[in-house]
Amino acid sequence: MKLYYDPISTTSRPVTFFAAEAGFALQLELVDLLAGETRGPAFLAVNPMGHVPVLVDGDFVLTEATAILRYLARRLAPDFLGRDDQEQARVDEAMSWASTDVRIWLDVFSVYPMALGVPAGLSAASIAEMQQVAAPAVRRIMTVLDDRLRNGFIAGGSITIADFLAFSYITLAELIIFDFADWPNIVAWLRRMKAMPGYGSTYAAFLGLVSAKVSQGS
Ligand SMILES: N[C@@H](CCC(=O)N[C@@H](CS)C(=O)NCC(=O)O)C(=O)O
């Protein structure tokens, strides 16, 4: 199966990290986000939304990180789906939450403006307001996640596809040197995920961005 991806993409890393941990190979096709390749005609013919990741399995083309994670897990690594109906429902709940609440409040409202600068069409003042509005929501998100991680992973005692997705959205906060100290279950979960053998290779490009930001800020 072929995966169109970019290692700096928050929605691509869950798929590549999951594949590395589950032990299956994907044929990786780089779509260079920073070079604008997601908006070129060749890639728009694959995904008219112009987004990575995209999975191609024969003539079946699948977009959306959550759908791709579920499809790959069903076909190749069912242990990562959750063990029963309720655990699978927790996985779905967490993936929906990560793709909406976490992405909007933590990433779009808080991290992107600080890490990437003021987007065209918005003023620095409106960005500051967005961040102020987002701050309590981000703390609530961390508190909810910390509680969900009380058994080690999001859906219980073993890792599922929801962990790979949430990990990517949550670690984006490292671009703004976010302090997780108030949430010990999150700190332990981050440490556990980062100790996995696939982390280093699938997060290398992102970690490069983090260290560039850190040295810019120091
Ligand atoms: N809803 C999609 C969003 C995917 C997405 O936002 N991908 C970004 C990278 S993280 C992208 O490809 N952006 C390219 C662009 O906007 O040109 C998913 O969850 O997979």
Tab-separated table of C-alpha atoms in Angstrom, residues 81-90:
chain	number	residue	atom	x	y	z
A	81	LEU	CA	-8.242	-1.257	17.332
A	82	GLY	CA	-9.259	-1.908	20.936
A	83	ARG	CA	-10.176	-5.303	22.366
A	84	ASP	CA	-13.970	-5.133	22.511
A	85	ASP	CA	-16.881	-2.925	21.404
A	86	GLN	CA	-16.500	-0.538	24.332
A	87	GLU	CA	-12.750	-0.161	23.968
A	88	GLN	CA	-13.224	0.409	20.234
A	89	ALA	CA	-15.840	3.055	21.036
A	90	ARG	CA	-13.274	4.762	23.333
